[in-house]
Amino acid sequence: MDNAQSFLQQFGELTITGNLVEFSATSATTFALIAAAEIGDKSQLVCMTLASRHRPMPVMLGAVAAFAVLNTLAVVFGVAIANWLPEYVVGATVAILFGVFGIHALRATDDGDDDDVEEKSGHGIFLTTFILLTVAEFGDKTQLAVVALSSTHVPAAVWLGATAALATTSAVGILAGRTILKKIPLVLLHRISGAFFLVLAAVAAYQAYRSFTGG
């Protein structure tokens, strides 16, 4: 019980740590990174498909609820990692993770995920959206990115930026639909996302080196 209370206290302290400038910068960086990574991805496809068959508002609310839950889990895990592992280990892990994401995004050649989305019957559209997105995004690269970012930056800012980005990309998918979205150069967005990941990987590697050497 004491350990649980201690963890919650540490989580609260880490969550609110950081001044307004750092909070805003972290939120903006997280928003840009997650939004670039999610354009044309599975979650946006789910929202587009469901919104084409049902009223858009329940789809949007279900998406926001799913992202809020997933990002909360990711932030809690990221804070736990920051608490339990040395700073240089966290930094090196983040650098490797972002490096892999960056290379994968740069090598992307398709214009999105065209997999069919299987709609779950017997549920309301809100719950359907929530379930589909939770399953589609759990353990996805964006959730892992949130884990990594929240382990080295202000967790609350990471959560806000990531949730806002995912909500925005979902809204774009719902409003734009497949026809308009196909006109967007998704490969270019993947390249931008990949470059962004690689820059963050370099920053994390430098921070890990400074921490290891005591600089």
Short mmCIF file of C-alpha atoms in Angstrom, two decimals:
data_model
loop_
_atom_site.label_atom_id
_atom_site.label_comp_id
_atom_site.label_asym_id
_atom_site.label_seq_id
_atom_site.Cartn_x
_atom_site.Cartn_y
_atom_site.Cartn_z
CA MET A 1 0.00 0.00 0.00
CA ASP A 2 2.84 2.35 0.92
CA ASN A 3 4.59 1.54 -2.35
CA ALA A 4 1.44 2.35 -4.32
CA GLN A 5 1.02 5.67 -2.50
CA SER A 6 4.68 6.50 -3.06
CA PHE A 7 4.36 5.76 -6.78
CA LEU A 8 1.23 7.89 -7.12
CA GLN A 9 2.95 10.75 -5.29
CA GLN A 10 6.00 10.51 -7.55
CA PHE A 11 3.75 10.33 -10.60
CA GLY A 12 1.92 13.47 -9.52
CA GLU A 13 5.17 15.32 -8.93
CA LEU A 14 6.62 14.30 -12.30
CA THR A 15 3.38 15.13 -14.07
CA ILE A 16 3.30 18.74 -12.94
CA THR A 17 7.05 19.31 -13.06
CA GLY A 18 8.20 21.92 -15.56
CA ASN A 19 7.48 25.57 -16.29
CA LEU A 20 4.97 26.92 -18.76
CA VAL A 21 7.51 27.30 -21.57
CA GLU A 22 8.71 23.71 -21.23
CA PHE A 23 5.13 22.47 -20.94
CA SER A 24 4.07 24.33 -24.09
CA ALA A 25 7.13 23.25 -26.06
CA THR A 26 6.69 19.61 -25.07
CA SER A 27 2.99 19.67 -25.96
CA ALA A 28 3.67 21.26 -29.35
CA THR A 29 6.50 18.86 -30.16
CA THR A 30 4.42 15.85 -29.16
CA PHE A 31 1.45 17.12 -31.17
CA ALA A 32 3.53 17.60 -34.32
CA LEU A 33 5.25 14.23 -34.01
CA ILE A 34 2.13 12.16 -33.32
CA ALA A 35 0.01 13.99 -35.91
CA ALA A 36 2.61 13.45 -38.65
CA ALA A 37 2.93 9.78 -37.70
CA GLU A 38 -0.82 9.14 -37.63
CA ILE A 39 -1.94 10.72 -40.91
CA GLY A 40 -3.15 7.85 -43.08
CA ASP A 41 -2.58 5.29 -40.33
CA LYS A 42 -4.94 2.61 -38.98
CA SER A 43 -6.79 4.77 -36.46
CA GLN A 44 -7.65 7.35 -39.09
CA LEU A 45 -8.88 4.60 -41.41
CA VAL A 46 -11.14 3.28 -38.63
CA CYS A 47 -12.66 6.73 -38.08
CA MET A 48 -13.19 7.33 -41.80
CA THR A 49 -14.86 3.96 -42.28
CA LEU A 50 -17.19 4.25 -39.29
CA ALA A 51 -18.08 7.88 -40.03
CA SER A 52 -19.09 6.91 -43.56
CA ARG A 53 -21.71 4.53 -42.10
CA HIS A 54 -22.83 6.31 -38.93
CA ARG A 55 -23.25 9.74 -37.36
CA PRO A 56 -19.80 11.34 -36.97
CA MET A 57 -20.20 12.68 -33.42
CA PRO A 58 -20.35 9.29 -31.61
CA VAL A 59 -17.38 8.16 -33.71
CA MET A 60 -15.40 11.22 -32.68
CA LEU A 61 -16.30 10.86 -29.01
CA GLY A 62 -15.40 7.18 -29.04
CA ALA A 63 -12.05 7.98 -30.66
CA VAL A 64 -11.20 10.68 -28.11
CA ALA A 65 -12.14 8.38 -25.23
CA ALA A 66 -9.95 5.57 -26.61
CA PHE A 67 -6.98 7.86 -27.14
CA ALA A 68 -7.34 9.40 -23.68
CA VAL A 69 -7.26 5.95 -22.05
CA LEU A 70 -4.39 4.66 -24.19
CA ASN A 71 -2.29 7.78 -23.65
CA THR A 72 -2.92 7.66 -19.91
CA LEU A 73 -1.62 4.09 -19.79
CA ALA A 74 1.37 5.07 -21.90
CA VAL A 75 2.24 8.07 -19.70
CA VAL A 76 1.94 6.03 -16.49
CA PHE A 77 4.26 3.42 -17.96
CA GLY A 78 6.69 6.10 -19.13
CA VAL A 79 6.81 7.69 -15.67
CA ALA A 80 7.38 4.27 -14.10
CA ILE A 81 10.30 3.67 -16.46
CA ALA A 82 11.78 7.07 -15.58
CA ASN A 83 11.50 6.19 -11.88
CA TRP A 84 12.95 2.69 -12.01
CA LEU A 85 15.76 2.95 -14.59
CA PRO A 86 18.89 5.14 -14.70
CA GLU A 87 18.52 8.26 -16.81
CA TYR A 88 21.15 7.20 -19.34
CA VAL A 89 19.41 3.83 -19.86
CA VAL A 90 16.09 5.59 -20.49
CA GLY A 91 17.74 8.03 -22.88
CA ALA A 92 19.52 5.29 -24.82
CA THR A 93 16.31 3.24 -25.07
CA VAL A 94 14.37 6.26 -26.31
CA ALA A 95 17.08 7.03 -28.88
CA ILE A 96 17.02 3.47 -30.24
CA LEU A 97 13.20 3.38 -30.30
CA PHE A 98 12.90 6.71 -32.13
CA GLY A 99 15.70 5.73 -34.50
CA VAL A 100 13.82 2.57 -35.49
CA PHE A 101 10.57 4.53 -35.94
CA GLY A 102 12.37 7.15 -38.04
CA ILE A 103 14.01 4.63 -40.37
CA HIS A 104 10.75 2.73 -40.76
CA ALA A 105 8.87 5.93 -41.65
CA LEU A 106 11.53 7.03 -44.13
CA ARG A 107 11.35 3.65 -45.87
CA ALA A 108 7.54 3.72 -46.13
CA THR A 109 6.42 3.47 -49.74
CA ASP A 110 2.64 3.09 -49.48
CA ASP A 111 0.03 5.80 -49.11
CA GLY A 112 -1.59 4.51 -45.99
CA ASP A 113 -3.08 1.41 -44.52
CA ASP A 114 -5.73 0.00 -46.83
CA ASP A 115 -6.61 -2.96 -44.65
CA ASP A 116 -10.30 -3.59 -44.27
CA VAL A 117 -11.79 -2.55 -40.98
CA GLU A 118 -14.09 -5.08 -39.43
CA GLU A 119 -16.90 -3.39 -37.56
CA LYS A 120 -18.02 -5.04 -34.35
CA SER A 121 -21.77 -5.64 -34.29
CA GLY A 122 -24.02 -5.64 -31.27
CA HIS A 123 -22.61 -2.45 -29.72
CA GLY A 124 -23.38 1.23 -29.95
CA ILE A 125 -21.22 3.20 -32.36
CA PHE A 126 -19.43 4.95 -29.48
CA LEU A 127 -18.44 1.63 -27.93
CA THR A 128 -17.63 0.17 -31.35
CA THR A 129 -15.24 3.03 -32.08
CA PHE A 130 -13.71 2.81 -28.62
CA ILE A 131 -13.07 -0.95 -28.92
CA LEU A 132 -11.72 -0.81 -32.48
CA LEU A 133 -9.31 2.02 -31.77
CA THR A 134 -8.16 0.56 -28.46
CA VAL A 135 -7.33 -2.72 -30.20
CA ALA A 136 -5.77 -1.00 -33.23
CA GLU A 137 -3.60 1.41 -31.27
CA PHE A 138 -2.59 -0.69 -28.25
CA GLY A 139 1.17 -1.20 -28.53
CA ASP A 140 1.28 0.78 -31.79
CA LYS A 141 4.25 3.02 -32.62
CA THR A 142 2.43 6.14 -31.46
CA GLN A 143 1.67 4.67 -28.04
CA LEU A 144 5.29 3.56 -27.70
CA ALA A 145 6.34 7.07 -28.71
CA VAL A 146 4.16 8.49 -25.93
CA VAL A 147 5.80 6.09 -23.46
CA ALA A 148 9.24 7.21 -24.59
CA LEU A 149 8.44 10.93 -24.55
CA SER A 150 6.79 10.84 -21.13
CA SER A 151 9.84 9.08 -19.67
CA THR A 152 12.06 12.06 -20.52
CA HIS A 153 9.68 15.05 -20.68
CA VAL A 154 6.79 16.56 -18.69
CA PRO A 155 4.21 13.70 -18.74
CA ALA A 156 1.12 15.90 -18.61
CA ALA A 157 2.36 17.91 -21.60
CA VAL A 158 3.06 14.72 -23.55
CA TRP A 159 -0.42 13.39 -22.75
CA LEU A 160 -2.07 16.64 -23.83
CA GLY A 161 -0.11 16.92 -27.07
CA ALA A 162 -0.60 13.26 -28.02
CA THR A 163 -4.31 13.19 -27.24
CA ALA A 164 -4.91 16.45 -29.12
CA ALA A 165 -2.94 15.15 -32.12
CA LEU A 166 -4.84 11.87 -32.29
CA ALA A 167 -8.17 13.65 -31.89
CA THR A 168 -7.20 16.06 -34.67
CA THR A 169 -6.15 13.34 -37.12
CA SER A 170 -9.37 11.48 -36.36
CA ALA A 171 -11.42 14.62 -37.01
CA VAL A 172 -9.56 15.16 -40.29
CA GLY A 173 -10.37 11.60 -41.29
CA ILE A 174 -14.03 12.01 -40.40
CA LEU A 175 -14.43 15.36 -42.17
CA ALA A 176 -12.19 14.80 -45.17
CA GLY A 177 -13.11 11.22 -46.01
CA ARG A 178 -11.19 8.90 -48.27
CA THR A 179 -11.51 10.94 -51.47
CA ILE A 180 -9.93 14.14 -50.13
CA LEU A 181 -7.37 12.30 -48.03
CA LYS A 182 -6.06 10.48 -51.10
CA LYS A 183 -4.98 13.85 -52.53
CA ILE A 184 -2.64 14.46 -49.59
CA PRO A 185 0.95 13.28 -50.24
CA LEU A 186 1.06 10.78 -47.41
CA VAL A 187 4.50 9.53 -48.39
CA LEU A 188 5.83 13.06 -47.85
CA LEU A 189 4.19 13.15 -44.42
CA HIS A 190 5.82 9.82 -43.60
CA ARG A 191 9.17 11.31 -44.60
CA ILE A 192 8.62 14.34 -42.36
CA SER A 193 7.59 12.07 -39.51
CA GLY A 194 10.68 9.91 -40.04
CA ALA A 195 13.00 12.92 -40.04
CA PHE A 196 11.31 14.21 -36.87
CA PHE A 197 11.81 10.87 -35.13
CA LEU A 198 15.49 10.79 -36.14
CA VAL A 199 16.08 14.30 -34.79
CA LEU A 200 14.51 13.32 -31.47
CA ALA A 201 16.59 10.13 -31.49
CA ALA A 202 19.76 12.19 -31.84
CA VAL A 203 18.69 14.50 -29.01
CA ALA A 204 17.87 11.54 -26.75
CA ALA A 205 21.22 9.89 -27.58
CA TYR A 206 23.07 13.10 -26.68
CA GLN A 207 21.16 13.39 -23.41
CA ALA A 208 21.94 9.75 -22.60
CA TYR A 209 25.64 10.37 -23.27
CA ARG A 210 25.65 13.48 -21.05
CA SER A 211 23.91 11.56 -18.28
CA PHE A 212 26.30 8.60 -18.54
CA THR A 213 29.41 10.76 -18.47
CA GLY A 214 28.01 13.06 -15.78
CA GLY A 215 28.22 16.06 -18.08
#
